[in-house]
CSV table of C-alpha atoms (C1' of nucleotides) in Angstrom, one decimal:
chain,number,residue,atom,x,y,z
A,1,UNK,CA,85.2,184.2,93.4
A,2,UNK,CA,82.0,182.8,94.7
A,3,UNK,CA,81.6,182.4,98.4
A,4,UNK,CA,79.8,179.4,99.9
A,5,UNK,CA,76.9,181.6,100.8
A,6,UNK,CA,76.3,182.3,97.1
A,7,UNK,CA,76.1,178.7,96.2
A,8,UNK,CA,72.7,177.3,95.5
A,9,UNK,CA,71.2,174.6,97.6
A,10,UNK,CA,71.8,172.2,94.8
A,11,UNK,CA,75.5,173.0,94.5
A,12,UNK,CA,75.9,172.7,98.3
A,13,UNK,CA,74.3,169.3,98.2
A,14,UNK,CA,76.5,168.3,95.2
A,15,UNK,CA,79.7,169.4,97.0
A,16,UNK,CA,78.6,167.5,100.0
A,17,UNK,CA,78.1,164.4,97.9
A,18,UNK,CA,81.5,164.8,96.3
A,19,UNK,CA,83.1,165.1,99.8
A,20,UNK,CA,81.3,162.0,101.0
A,21,UNK,CA,82.3,160.1,97.9
A,22,UNK,CA,85.9,161.2,98.4
A,23,UNK,CA,85.8,159.9,102.0
A,24,UNK,CA,84.2,156.6,100.8
A,25,UNK,CA,86.8,156.2,98.1
A,26,UNK,CA,89.7,157.0,100.5
A,27,UNK,CA,88.4,154.4,102.9
A,28,UNK,CA,88.2,151.9,100.1
A,29,UNK,CA,91.7,152.7,99.0
A,30,UNK,CA,90.8,153.1,95.3
A,31,UNK,CA,92.0,156.7,95.0
A,32,UNK,CA,95.4,155.6,93.9
A,33,UNK,CA,94.0,153.4,91.2
A,34,UNK,CA,91.9,156.2,89.8
A,35,UNK,CA,94.8,158.6,89.9
A,36,UNK,CA,97.0,156.1,88.2
A,37,UNK,CA,94.6,155.5,85.4
A,38,UNK,CA,93.9,159.2,84.9
A,39,UNK,CA,97.5,160.1,84.9
A,40,UNK,CA,98.2,157.4,82.4
A,41,UNK,CA,95.6,158.8,80.1
A,42,UNK,CA,97.2,162.3,80.2
A,43,UNK,CA,100.6,161.0,79.4
A,44,UNK,CA,99.9,159.2,76.1
A,45,UNK,CA,101.8,160.4,73.2
A,46,UNK,CA,100.2,161.7,70.0
A,47,UNK,CA,100.3,159.2,67.2
A,48,UNK,CA,100.4,156.1,69.2
A,49,UNK,CA,97.1,154.1,69.6
A,50,UNK,CA,96.2,154.1,73.3
A,51,UNK,CA,93.4,153.4,75.7
A,52,UNK,CA,91.6,156.5,77.0
A,53,UNK,CA,90.2,156.4,80.5
A,54,UNK,CA,87.0,158.1,81.4
A,55,UNK,CA,87.8,160.0,84.7
A,56,UNK,CA,84.2,160.5,85.7
A,57,UNK,CA,83.1,156.9,85.5
A,58,UNK,CA,82.1,155.6,88.9
A,59,UNK,CA,80.3,152.3,88.3
A,60,UNK,CA,77.8,151.1,90.9
A,61,UNK,CA,79.0,147.6,91.0
A,62,UNK,CA,82.8,147.8,90.8
A,63,UNK,CA,84.5,144.6,91.8
A,64,UNK,CA,87.9,146.2,92.5
A,65,UNK,CA,86.6,148.3,95.4
A,66,UNK,CA,85.9,145.3,97.4
A,67,UNK,CA,88.6,144.7,99.9
A,68,UNK,CA,88.9,140.9,99.8
A,69,UNK,CA,91.8,139.4,101.6
A,70,UNK,CA,92.6,135.9,100.7
A,71,UNK,CA,94.0,133.4,103.1
A,72,UNK,CA,97.3,133.7,101.2
A,73,UNK,CA,97.6,137.5,101.9
A,74,UNK,CA,96.6,136.9,105.5
A,75,UNK,CA,99.6,134.5,105.7
A,76,UNK,CA,97.5,131.4,106.0
A,77,UNK,CA,97.5,128.3,103.9
A,78,UNK,CA,94.7,128.0,101.3
A,79,UNK,CA,91.7,126.0,102.4
A,80,UNK,CA,90.7,124.0,99.4
A,81,UNK,CA,87.6,122.7,101.1
A,82,UNK,CA,86.2,126.2,100.9
A,83,UNK,CA,86.4,126.5,97.1
A,84,UNK,CA,83.1,127.5,95.7
A,85,UNK,CA,81.5,127.0,92.4
A,86,UNK,CA,78.9,129.3,90.9
A,87,UNK,CA,76.1,127.4,92.6
A,88,UNK,CA,77.5,128.2,96.0
A,89,UNK,CA,78.5,131.8,95.6
A,90,UNK,CA,75.7,133.5,97.4
A,91,UNK,CA,76.1,131.1,100.3
A,92,UNK,CA,79.8,131.8,100.3
A,93,UNK,CA,79.3,135.5,100.3
A,94,UNK,CA,76.9,135.3,103.3
A,95,UNK,CA,79.3,133.1,105.2
A,96,UNK,CA,82.2,135.5,104.7
A,97,UNK,CA,80.2,138.6,105.5
A,98,UNK,CA,79.2,137.1,108.8
A,99,UNK,CA,82.7,136.6,109.9
A,100,UNK,CA,83.8,139.3,112.3
A,101,UNK,CA,87.5,139.0,111.6
A,102,UNK,CA,87.5,139.2,107.8
A,103,UNK,CA,86.7,142.2,105.6
A,104,UNK,CA,83.3,142.1,104.1
A,105,UNK,CA,82.9,141.7,100.4
A,106,UNK,CA,79.6,142.8,99.0
A,107,UNK,CA,77.6,139.8,97.7
A,108,UNK,CA,77.0,141.8,94.6
A,109,UNK,CA,80.7,141.9,93.9
A,110,UNK,CA,80.6,138.1,93.7
A,111,UNK,CA,78.0,138.0,91.0
A,112,UNK,CA,78.0,139.0,87.4
A,113,UNK,CA,79.4,142.3,86.4
A,114,UNK,CA,77.9,144.0,83.4
A,115,UNK,CA,80.3,144.9,80.5
A,116,UNK,CA,79.1,148.4,80.8
A,117,UNK,CA,80.0,148.7,84.4
A,118,UNK,CA,83.5,147.2,83.8
A,119,UNK,CA,84.2,149.5,80.8
A,120,UNK,CA,86.7,152.3,81.5
A,121,UNK,CA,86.9,154.0,78.1
A,122,UNK,CA,85.8,157.4,77.1
A,123,UNK,CA,83.8,156.5,74.0
A,124,UNK,CA,81.4,153.7,73.3
A,125,UNK,CA,82.6,150.0,73.1
A,126,UNK,CA,79.6,149.2,70.9
A,127,UNK,CA,81.9,148.7,67.9
A,128,UNK,CA,84.1,146.2,69.7
A,129,UNK,CA,81.1,144.1,70.9
A,130,UNK,CA,79.8,144.2,67.3
A,131,UNK,CA,83.2,143.1,65.9
A,132,UNK,CA,83.4,140.2,68.4
A,133,UNK,CA,79.9,139.0,67.5
A,134,UNK,CA,80.5,139.3,63.8
A,135,UNK,CA,83.7,137.3,64.1
A,136,UNK,CA,82.0,134.7,66.2
A,137,UNK,CA,79.1,134.2,63.7
A,138,UNK,CA,81.5,133.9,60.8
A,139,UNK,CA,83.9,131.4,62.6
A,140,UNK,CA,81.0,129.3,63.7
A,141,UNK,CA,79.8,129.1,60.1
A,142,UNK,CA,83.2,128.1,58.9
A,143,UNK,CA,83.6,125.4,61.5
A,144,UNK,CA,80.1,124.2,60.7
A,145,UNK,CA,81.0,123.9,57.0
A,146,UNK,CA,84.4,122.3,57.6
A,147,UNK,CA,83.1,119.9,60.2
A,148,UNK,CA,85.2,121.4,63.0
A,149,UNK,CA,88.5,121.2,61.1
A,150,UNK,CA,91.2,123.9,61.6
A,151,UNK,CA,92.3,125.9,58.7
A,152,UNK,CA,95.6,127.8,58.7
A,153,UNK,CA,96.5,130.2,55.9
A,154,UNK,CA,99.9,129.8,54.4
A,155,UNK,CA,101.0,126.5,55.9
A,156,UNK,CA,102.9,124.4,53.5
A,157,UNK,CA,103.3,120.6,53.7
A,158,UNK,CA,107.0,120.6,54.1
A,159,UNK,CA,109.6,123.0,55.5
A,160,UNK,CA,108.8,126.2,57.4
A,161,UNK,CA,105.8,128.3,56.5
A,162,UNK,CA,107.5,131.5,57.5
A,163,UNK,CA,110.2,133.7,56.0
A,164,UNK,CA,111.9,135.0,59.2
A,165,UNK,CA,113.5,138.0,57.4
A,166,UNK,CA,110.2,139.3,56.4
A,167,UNK,CA,108.9,139.6,60.0
A,168,UNK,CA,108.8,143.2,60.9
A,169,UNK,CA,107.1,145.8,63.1
A,170,UNK,CA,105.1,148.5,61.3
A,171,UNK,CA,104.7,151.6,63.5
A,172,UNK,CA,101.0,151.4,62.8
A,173,UNK,CA,100.9,148.1,64.6
A,174,UNK,CA,101.8,149.5,68.1
A,175,UNK,CA,99.2,150.3,70.7
A,176,UNK,CA,99.2,151.0,74.4
A,177,UNK,CA,96.3,148.7,75.3
A,178,UNK,CA,96.4,148.8,79.2
A,179,UNK,CA,98.3,150.6,81.9
A,180,UNK,CA,101.1,148.7,83.7
A,181,UNK,CA,102.5,145.2,83.3
A,182,UNK,CA,100.9,142.8,80.9
A,183,UNK,CA,100.8,139.2,82.1
A,184,UNK,CA,98.9,137.6,79.3
A,185,UNK,CA,98.2,138.2,75.6
A,186,UNK,CA,95.9,136.3,73.2
A,187,UNK,CA,94.6,136.7,69.7
A,188,UNK,CA,90.9,136.4,69.3
A,189,UNK,CA,90.7,133.1,67.3
A,190,UNK,CA,89.1,134.6,64.2
A,191,UNK,CA,90.6,134.0,60.7
A,192,UNK,CA,89.9,137.3,59.0
A,193,UNK,CA,90.4,139.7,61.9
A,194,UNK,CA,93.2,140.7,64.3
A,195,UNK,CA,91.7,141.4,67.8
A,196,UNK,CA,94.3,141.2,70.6
A,197,UNK,CA,93.2,140.6,74.2
A,198,UNK,CA,95.6,141.4,77.1
A,199,UNK,CA,95.4,141.2,80.9
A,200,UNK,CA,97.5,143.3,83.3
A,201,UNK,CA,98.5,143.4,86.9
A,202,UNK,CA,95.8,145.8,87.9
A,203,UNK,CA,93.0,143.5,86.8
A,204,UNK,CA,92.3,145.2,83.5
A,205,UNK,CA,91.4,143.3,80.4
A,206,UNK,CA,92.2,145.3,77.3
A,207,UNK,CA,91.1,144.8,73.6
A,208,UNK,CA,92.9,146.0,70.5
A,209,UNK,CA,90.8,145.7,67.4
A,210,UNK,CA,93.8,146.2,65.0
A,211,UNK,CA,91.7,146.4,61.9
A,212,UNK,CA,89.1,148.9,63.3
A,213,UNK,CA,90.3,151.7,61.0
A,214,UNK,CA,90.8,155.2,62.4
A,215,UNK,CA,88.2,156.3,64.8
A,216,UNK,CA,87.8,157.9,68.2
A,217,UNK,CA,88.9,154.9,70.3
A,218,UNK,CA,91.8,153.8,68.1
A,219,UNK,CA,90.4,150.4,68.3
A,220,UNK,CA,91.6,150.1,71.9
A,221,UNK,CA,89.1,149.2,74.7
A,222,UNK,CA,89.8,149.0,78.4
A,223,UNK,CA,87.8,147.0,81.0
A,224,UNK,CA,88.3,146.3,84.7
A,225,UNK,CA,86.6,143.0,85.6
A,226,UNK,CA,89.2,141.8,88.2
A,227,UNK,CA,90.5,143.1,91.5
A,228,UNK,CA,94.0,141.7,91.0
A,229,UNK,CA,96.6,140.6,88.4
A,230,UNK,CA,95.0,138.7,85.4
A,231,UNK,CA,96.7,135.4,85.4
A,232,UNK,CA,95.1,133.7,82.4
A,233,UNK,CA,93.0,134.3,79.3
A,234,UNK,CA,91.3,131.5,77.4
A,235,UNK,CA,89.2,131.8,74.3
A,236,UNK,CA,88.1,128.5,72.7
A,237,UNK,CA,88.2,128.3,69.0
A,238,UNK,CA,84.7,126.7,68.9
A,239,UNK,CA,83.0,128.9,71.4
A,240,UNK,CA,83.8,132.3,70.3
A,241,UNK,CA,81.9,135.0,72.0
A,242,UNK,CA,83.1,133.7,75.3
A,243,UNK,CA,86.4,135.0,76.8
A,244,UNK,CA,87.5,133.4,80.1
A,245,UNK,CA,89.9,135.3,82.4
A,246,UNK,CA,91.4,134.4,85.7
A,247,UNK,CA,93.1,136.5,88.4
A,248,UNK,CA,95.5,136.0,91.3
A,249,UNK,CA,92.7,137.0,93.7
A,250,UNK,CA,90.9,133.7,93.0
A,251,UNK,CA,88.2,134.6,90.4
A,252,UNK,CA,87.4,133.2,87.0
A,253,UNK,CA,85.1,135.4,84.9
A,254,UNK,CA,83.5,134.8,81.6
A,255,UNK,CA,83.1,137.7,79.3
A,256,UNK,CA,80.1,136.8,77.2
A,257,UNK,CA,79.9,139.4,74.4
A,258,UNK,CA,76.4,138.2,73.5
A,259,UNK,CA,75.0,138.7,77.0
A,260,UNK,CA,77.3,141.7,77.5
A,261,UNK,CA,78.3,140.5,80.9
A,262,UNK,CA,81.4,139.3,82.8
A,263,UNK,CA,79.9,136.3,84.6
A,264,UNK,CA,81.5,134.9,87.7
A,265,UNK,CA,82.4,131.3,87.0
A,266,UNK,CA,84.5,130.3,89.9
A,267,UNK,CA,85.7,131.8,93.2
A,268,UNK,CA,88.3,130.6,95.7
A,269,UNK,CA,90.5,131.9,98.5
A,270,UNK,CA,93.5,130.3,96.7
A,271,UNK,CA,95.5,132.0,94.1
A,272,UNK,CA,94.8,131.2,90.4
A,273,UNK,CA,98.0,131.2,88.4
A,274,UNK,CA,97.0,130.0,85.0
A,275,UNK,CA,94.0,129.1,82.9
A,276,UNK,CA,93.6,126.8,79.8
A,277,UNK,CA,91.2,124.8,77.7
A,278,UNK,CA,91.6,121.7,75.5
A,279,UNK,CA,90.9,122.2,71.8
A,280,UNK,CA,88.4,119.3,71.8
A,281,UNK,CA,86.5,120.3,74.9
A,282,UNK,CA,84.6,123.6,75.2
A,283,UNK,CA,82.9,122.6,78.4
A,284,UNK,CA,85.9,122.3,80.7
A,285,UNK,CA,88.3,124.8,82.2
A,286,UNK,CA,91.7,123.7,83.5
A,287,UNK,CA,93.3,126.1,86.0
A,288,UNK,CA,96.0,126.0,88.6
A,289,UNK,CA,95.2,127.0,92.1
A,290,UNK,CA,97.5,127.5,95.1
A,291,UNK,CA,100.9,125.9,95.5
A,292,UNK,CA,100.9,123.1,92.9
A,293,UNK,CA,97.2,122.5,92.5
A,294,UNK,CA,95.4,121.9,89.3
A,295,UNK,CA,91.6,121.8,88.9
A,296,UNK,CA,89.2,121.0,86.2
A,297,UNK,CA,86.0,123.0,86.2
A,298,UNK,CA,83.1,121.3,84.4
A,299,UNK,CA,80.5,123.7,83.1
A,300,UNK,CA,77.9,121.0,82.6
A,301,UNK,CA,77.8,120.0,86.3
A,302,UNK,CA,78.8,123.5,87.6
A,303,UNK,CA,81.6,122.3,89.8
A,304,UNK,CA,85.1,120.9,89.7
A,305,UNK,CA,85.3,117.4,88.3
A,306,UNK,CA,88.9,116.9,89.3
A,307,UNK,CA,91.4,118.4,91.8
A,308,UNK,CA,95.0,117.3,91.8
A,309,UNK,CA,98.2,118.3,93.5
A,310,UNK,CA,100.7,118.0,90.7
A,311,UNK,CA,103.6,120.2,91.8
A,312,UNK,CA,105.5,121.4,94.9
A,313,UNK,CA,105.0,125.0,93.9
A,314,UNK,CA,102.8,127.2,91.7
A,315,UNK,CA,101.9,125.9,88.2
A,316,UNK,CA,102.7,128.7,85.7
A,317,UNK,CA,101.2,127.3,82.5
A,318,UNK,CA,98.9,124.5,81.4
A,319,UNK,CA,99.0,123.3,77.8
A,320,UNK,CA,97.6,120.4,75.8
A,321,UNK,CA,98.2,118.5,72.6
A,322,UNK,CA,95.7,116.5,70.6
A,323,UNK,CA,96.7,113.2,72.1
A,324,UNK,CA,95.2,113.7,75.6
A,325,UNK,CA,98.6,114.9,76.9
A,326,UNK,CA,98.8,117.8,79.2
A,327,UNK,CA,102.0,119.8,80.0
A,328,UNK,CA,102.4,121.8,83.2
A,329,UNK,CA,105.3,124.1,84.2
A,330,UNK,CA,106.0,125.0,87.8
A,331,UNK,CA,108.1,127.2,90.0
A,332,UNK,CA,109.3,123.9,91.7
A,333,UNK,CA,111.8,123.7,88.8
A,334,UNK,CA,110.0,121.0,86.8
A,335,UNK,CA,107.8,120.7,83.8
A,336,UNK,CA,105.7,117.6,83.4
A,337,UNK,CA,103.7,115.8,80.7
A,338,UNK,CA,100.6,114.0,81.9
A,339,UNK,CA,98.4,111.4,80.2
A,340,UNK,CA,94.9,112.6,81.0
A,341,UNK,CA,93.5,109.1,80.3
A,342,UNK,CA,95.8,107.7,82.9
A,343,UNK,CA,96.7,110.3,85.4
A,344,UNK,CA,95.6,108.6,88.6
A,345,UNK,CA,92.9,110.1,90.8
A,346,UNK,CA,94.7,110.0,94.1
A,347,UNK,CA,98.4,109.9,93.3
A,348,UNK,CA,98.9,111.4,89.9
A,349,UNK,CA,101.9,110.1,88.0
A,350,UNK,CA,103.5,112.0,85.2
A,351,UNK,CA,104.5,110.5,81.9
A,352,UNK,CA,107.6,112.6,81.5
A,353,UNK,CA,109.4,115.1,83.7
A,354,UNK,CA,111.8,117.8,82.7
A,355,UNK,CA,114.1,119.1,85.4
A,356,UNK,CA,115.5,122.6,85.3
A,357,UNK,CA,117.8,124.2,87.9
A,358,UNK,CA,115.4,126.9,88.7
A,359,UNK,CA,111.7,127.8,88.3
A,360,UNK,CA,110.0,126.8,85.0
A,361,UNK,CA,107.9,129.6,83.5
A,362,UNK,CA,106.3,127.8,80.7
A,363,UNK,CA,105.9,124.5,78.9
A,364,UNK,CA,104.1,124.6,75.5
A,365,UNK,CA,103.5,121.8,72.9
A,366,UNK,CA,104.5,122.5,69.4
A,367,UNK,CA,101.8,122.8,66.7
A,368,UNK,CA,102.2,119.1,65.7
A,369,UNK,CA,102.1,118.2,69.4
A,370,UNK,CA,105.3,116.2,69.1
A,371,UNK,CA,107.7,118.6,70.9
A,372,UNK,CA,107.6,120.6,74.1
A,373,UNK,CA,109.4,123.9,74.7
A,374,UNK,CA,110.1,124.9,78.3
A,375,UNK,CA,111.5,128.2,79.6
A,376,UNK,CA,113.3,128.5,82.9
A,377,UNK,CA,114.9,131.0,85.1
A,378,UNK,CA,118.0,128.9,84.9
A,379,UNK,CA,118.7,130.6,81.5
A,380,UNK,CA,117.7,127.8,79.3
A,381,UNK,CA,115.0,126.9,76.8
A,382,UNK,CA,114.4,123.2,76.9
A,383,UNK,CA,113.2,121.2,73.9
A,384,UNK,CA,111.7,117.8,74.5
A,385,UNK,CA,111.1,115.8,71.3
A,386,UNK,CA,111.3,112.4,69.7
A,387,UNK,CA,109.4,109.3,70.4
A,388,UNK,CA,107.9,109.4,73.9
A,389,UNK,CA,109.5,112.9,74.3
A,390,UNK,CA,112.8,111.1,75.1
A,391,UNK,CA,115.2,113.6,73.4
A,392,UNK,CA,115.9,116.6,75.6
A,393,UNK,CA,118.1,119.5,74.6
A,394,UNK,CA,118.8,122.6,76.7
A,395,UNK,CA,119.4,125.8,74.7
A,396,UNK,CA,121.1,128.7,76.4
A,397,UNK,CA,119.0,131.8,76.6
A,398,UNK,CA,119.3,134.7,79.1
A,399,UNK,CA,116.0,134.8,81.0
A,400,UNK,CA,116.8,137.2,83.9
A,401,UNK,CA,114.0,139.7,83.6
A,402,UNK,CA,114.1,141.0,87.2
A,403,UNK,CA,110.9,141.9,88.9
A,404,UNK,CA,109.5,144.6,86.7
A,405,UNK,CA,109.5,142.7,83.4
A,406,UNK,CA,107.2,139.6,83.1
A,407,UNK,CA,109.2,136.5,82.8
A,408,UNK,CA,110.0,135.3,79.3
A,409,UNK,CA,107.9,132.4,77.9
A,410,UNK,CA,109.1,130.7,74.7
A,411,UNK,CA,106.2,130.1,72.3
A,412,UNK,CA,106.0,128.1,69.1
A,413,UNK,CA,105.3,129.7,65.8
A,414,UNK,CA,103.0,128.1,63.2
A,415,UNK,CA,104.9,124.9,62.7
A,416,UNK,CA,107.6,123.0,64.6
A,417,UNK,CA,110.4,125.0,63.0
A,418,UNK,CA,110.7,128.0,65.3
A,419,UNK,CA,110.3,129.1,68.9
A,420,UNK,CA,109.9,132.8,69.7
A,421,UNK,CA,111.1,134.4,72.9
A,422,UNK,CA,111.8,138.0,74.1
A,423,UNK,CA,115.2,139.3,75.0
A,424,UNK,CA,116.4,142.0,77.3
A,425,UNK,CA,117.7,144.1,74.4
A,426,UNK,CA,114.2,144.9,73.1
A,427,UNK,CA,114.2,142.2,70.6
A,428,UNK,CA,112.5,138.9,69.7
A,429,UNK,CA,114.9,135.9,69.6
A,430,UNK,CA,114.0,133.1,67.2
A,431,UNK,CA,115.3,129.6,68.3
A,432,UNK,CA,115.6,126.7,65.9
A,433,UNK,CA,114.9,123.5,67.9
A,434,UNK,CA,116.6,121.5,65.1
A,435,UNK,CA,119.8,123.6,65.2
A,436,UNK,CA,119.6,123.9,69.0
A,437,UNK,CA,120.4,127.6,69.0
A,438,UNK,CA,119.1,131.1,68.5
A,439,UNK,CA,119.3,131.7,64.7
A,440,UNK,CA,117.7,135.1,64.4
A,441,UNK,CA,116.9,138.2,66.4
A,442,UNK,CA,114.2,140.6,65.3
A,443,UNK,CA,114.7,144.2,66.4
A,444,UNK,CA,113.0,147.4,65.5
A,445,UNK,CA,113.6,151.1,66.3
A,446,UNK,CA,109.9,151.2,67.0
A,447,UNK,CA,110.1,148.7,69.8
A,448,UNK,CA,110.7,151.0,72.8
A,449,UNK,CA,110.2,148.3,75.4
A,450,UNK,CA,110.9,144.7,76.0
A,451,UNK,CA,108.3,142.3,74.5
A,452,UNK,CA,108.0,139.6,77.2
A,453,UNK,CA,104.7,137.8,76.5
A,454,UNK,CA,103.7,136.5,73.1
A,455,UNK,CA,100.9,134.9,71.1
A,456,UNK,CA,101.0,133.7,67.5
A,457,UNK,CA,97.8,134.3,65.5
A,458,UNK,CA,96.0,130.9,65.3
A,459,UNK,CA,95.2,131.3,61.6
A,460,UNK,CA,97.4,134.0,60.1
A,461,UNK,CA,101.0,132.8,59.7
A,462,UNK,CA,103.5,135.5,60.4
A,463,UNK,CA,101.2,137.6,62.7
A,464,UNK,CA,102.8,137.7,66.1
A,465,UNK,CA,101.7,139.7,69.1
A,466,UNK,CA,104.3,140.8,71.7
A,467,UNK,CA,103.3,142.4,74.9
A,468,UNK,CA,105.4,144.6,77.2
A,469,UNK,CA,105.5,145.4,80.9
A,470,UNK,CA,104.4,148.9,80.2
A,471,UNK,CA,101.1,148.1,78.6
A,472,UNK,CA,102.2,148.2,75.0
A,473,UNK,CA,101.5,145.6,72.4
A,474,UNK,CA,103.5,145.1,69.2
A,475,UNK,CA,101.9,143.2,66.3
A,476,UNK,CA,104.7,141.9,64.1
A,477,UNK,CA,103.7,140.9,60.6
A,478,UNK,CA,105.5,139.2,57.7
A,479,UNK,CA,103.9,141.1,54.8
B,1,DG,C1',114.4,123.9,107.3
B,2,DG,C1',111.8,128.0,107.0
B,3,DA,C1',110.9,132.8,107.9
B,4,DG,C1',112.4,137.1,106.8
B,5,DG,C1',115.2,140.4,104.4
B,6,DT,C1',117.3,142.1,100.1
B,7,DG,C1',119.2,142.6,95.3
B,8,DT,C1',118.1,142.2,90.7
B,9,DT,C1',115.9,144.5,86.6
B,10,DA,C1',113.1,148.4,82.9
B,11,DA,C1',109.6,151.6,82.0
B,12,DA,C1',106.3,154.9,83.6
B,13,DA,C1',105.5,158.8,86.3
B,14,DA,C1',107.0,162.6,88.8
B,15,DC,C1',110.0,166.3,89.2
C,1,DG,C1',116.4,165.5,80.9
C,2,DT,C1',116.9,163.4,85.3
C,3,DT,C1',115.2,161.2,89.4
C,4,DT,C1',111.9,158.6,91.7
C,5,DT,C1',108.6,155.0,91.9
C,6,DT,C1',106.9,150.7,90.8
C,7,DC,C1',106.7,146.5,94.5
C,8,DC,C1',101.4,139.7,93.9
C,9,DA,C1',109.2,137.0,90.9
C,10,DC,C1',112.7,134.7,92.2
C,11,DA,C1',117.0,133.4,94.2
C,12,DC,C1',120.1,133.8,97.6
C,13,DC,C1',121.6,135.1,102.1
C,14,DT,C1',121.3,135.1,107.2
C,15,DC,C1',119.5,133.9,111.5
C,16,DC,C1',117.1,131.1,114.6
DNA sequence: GGAGGTGTTAAAAAC
DNA sequence: GTTTTTCCACACCTCC
């Protein structure tokens, strides 16, 4: 064994650096996060696609190391007057850092974060960035040719476009994309490719390029752009290289694959619970903030163009149909439909309200826009349909997920025939709104955890992504 | 009425 | 293989 006297000056200096880095990391409380990610990478099973974490990587500008305590975590009500857009960020950072009582975020942490610095993988993410850019160029060309129209493969004019019995899980289509609980899952809106984006409770954003073919990274890429749980992911069909993500800690970032940066779009002391965009508007972001607030961020003016208080408690989802209607679901036990042309600036008035007995986790419009599906902790899935959404039916569905599993959210398939929702027996329940009952349950021996959050591929009928609270993603297909 | 405490639940991590 | 840990939902209970 070498004694310290035999160490070279360089080695001593290096050990000293390591010791000081350890102290710094301990003081910033990120040791646990690193250990967690390293441990997770050791545990992965052979044969299952998984993220791989680089243990050495210590980025210079790491957002998560900033101890940033929001008003909420300090037990104080949110101060909406302090919400800052991009134009005011430097000023906001200065103001906070001068405060003697609050912890001091680095102003750099409030700026853009390079994709390279946010990356946590072992290999290169060059292939992913290339794939995203390729997909974007192709989609933009298609939309240019088709004058912006949507094209869905396999949709027939009448009846359902999907044979339920053919929906299955191929063991090849399983990947561990991030560590921990997934809160959001989205397909990249690209017609000839399956790229799945997820956000987890640690602030990671993971990508799974399903059609990548076998290579070192398994097509799985892990980033860490946020300090807290990722509450929303939005990728507009007509603005493809741009991936918006929001987090509980009050940040909205834009991953621009072209610029290779996670830009900071919006920052607030409030909690951001959900994020959405309208299909006919690429310039505005709709997001929920604090207990019941809903804001519209307008990119053209660089600030919020509207701020409403629509609910008594947090807004869990925001969705739109093509008729200027917006649906919100809230933990106050209601879901509401709003007419955006006539919402009322001061005292917003809903067009329709659905009352559940407990918190409402989601409210999504059907593909036609004529129905609404709500999911509530009161063990029902509500279907609102008919003229003026006057018909309301409540379908029994067990939704008690406990605290470790993300709450269930019923989503629509590729037409108005079916609604998909997870169940506690590691299956996917299919509800028929017409029959007002669960008509089918998809189960697979390969599904080792409960799929709780879903997304239907926007162009490929029968391609359904289910995400679990252990970081796994299942891609069901109907081949 | 609201602050504070607790039970629920499944999967990963640790043993 | 078994036990421990996770802990940013929510509902329900008690106490003040």
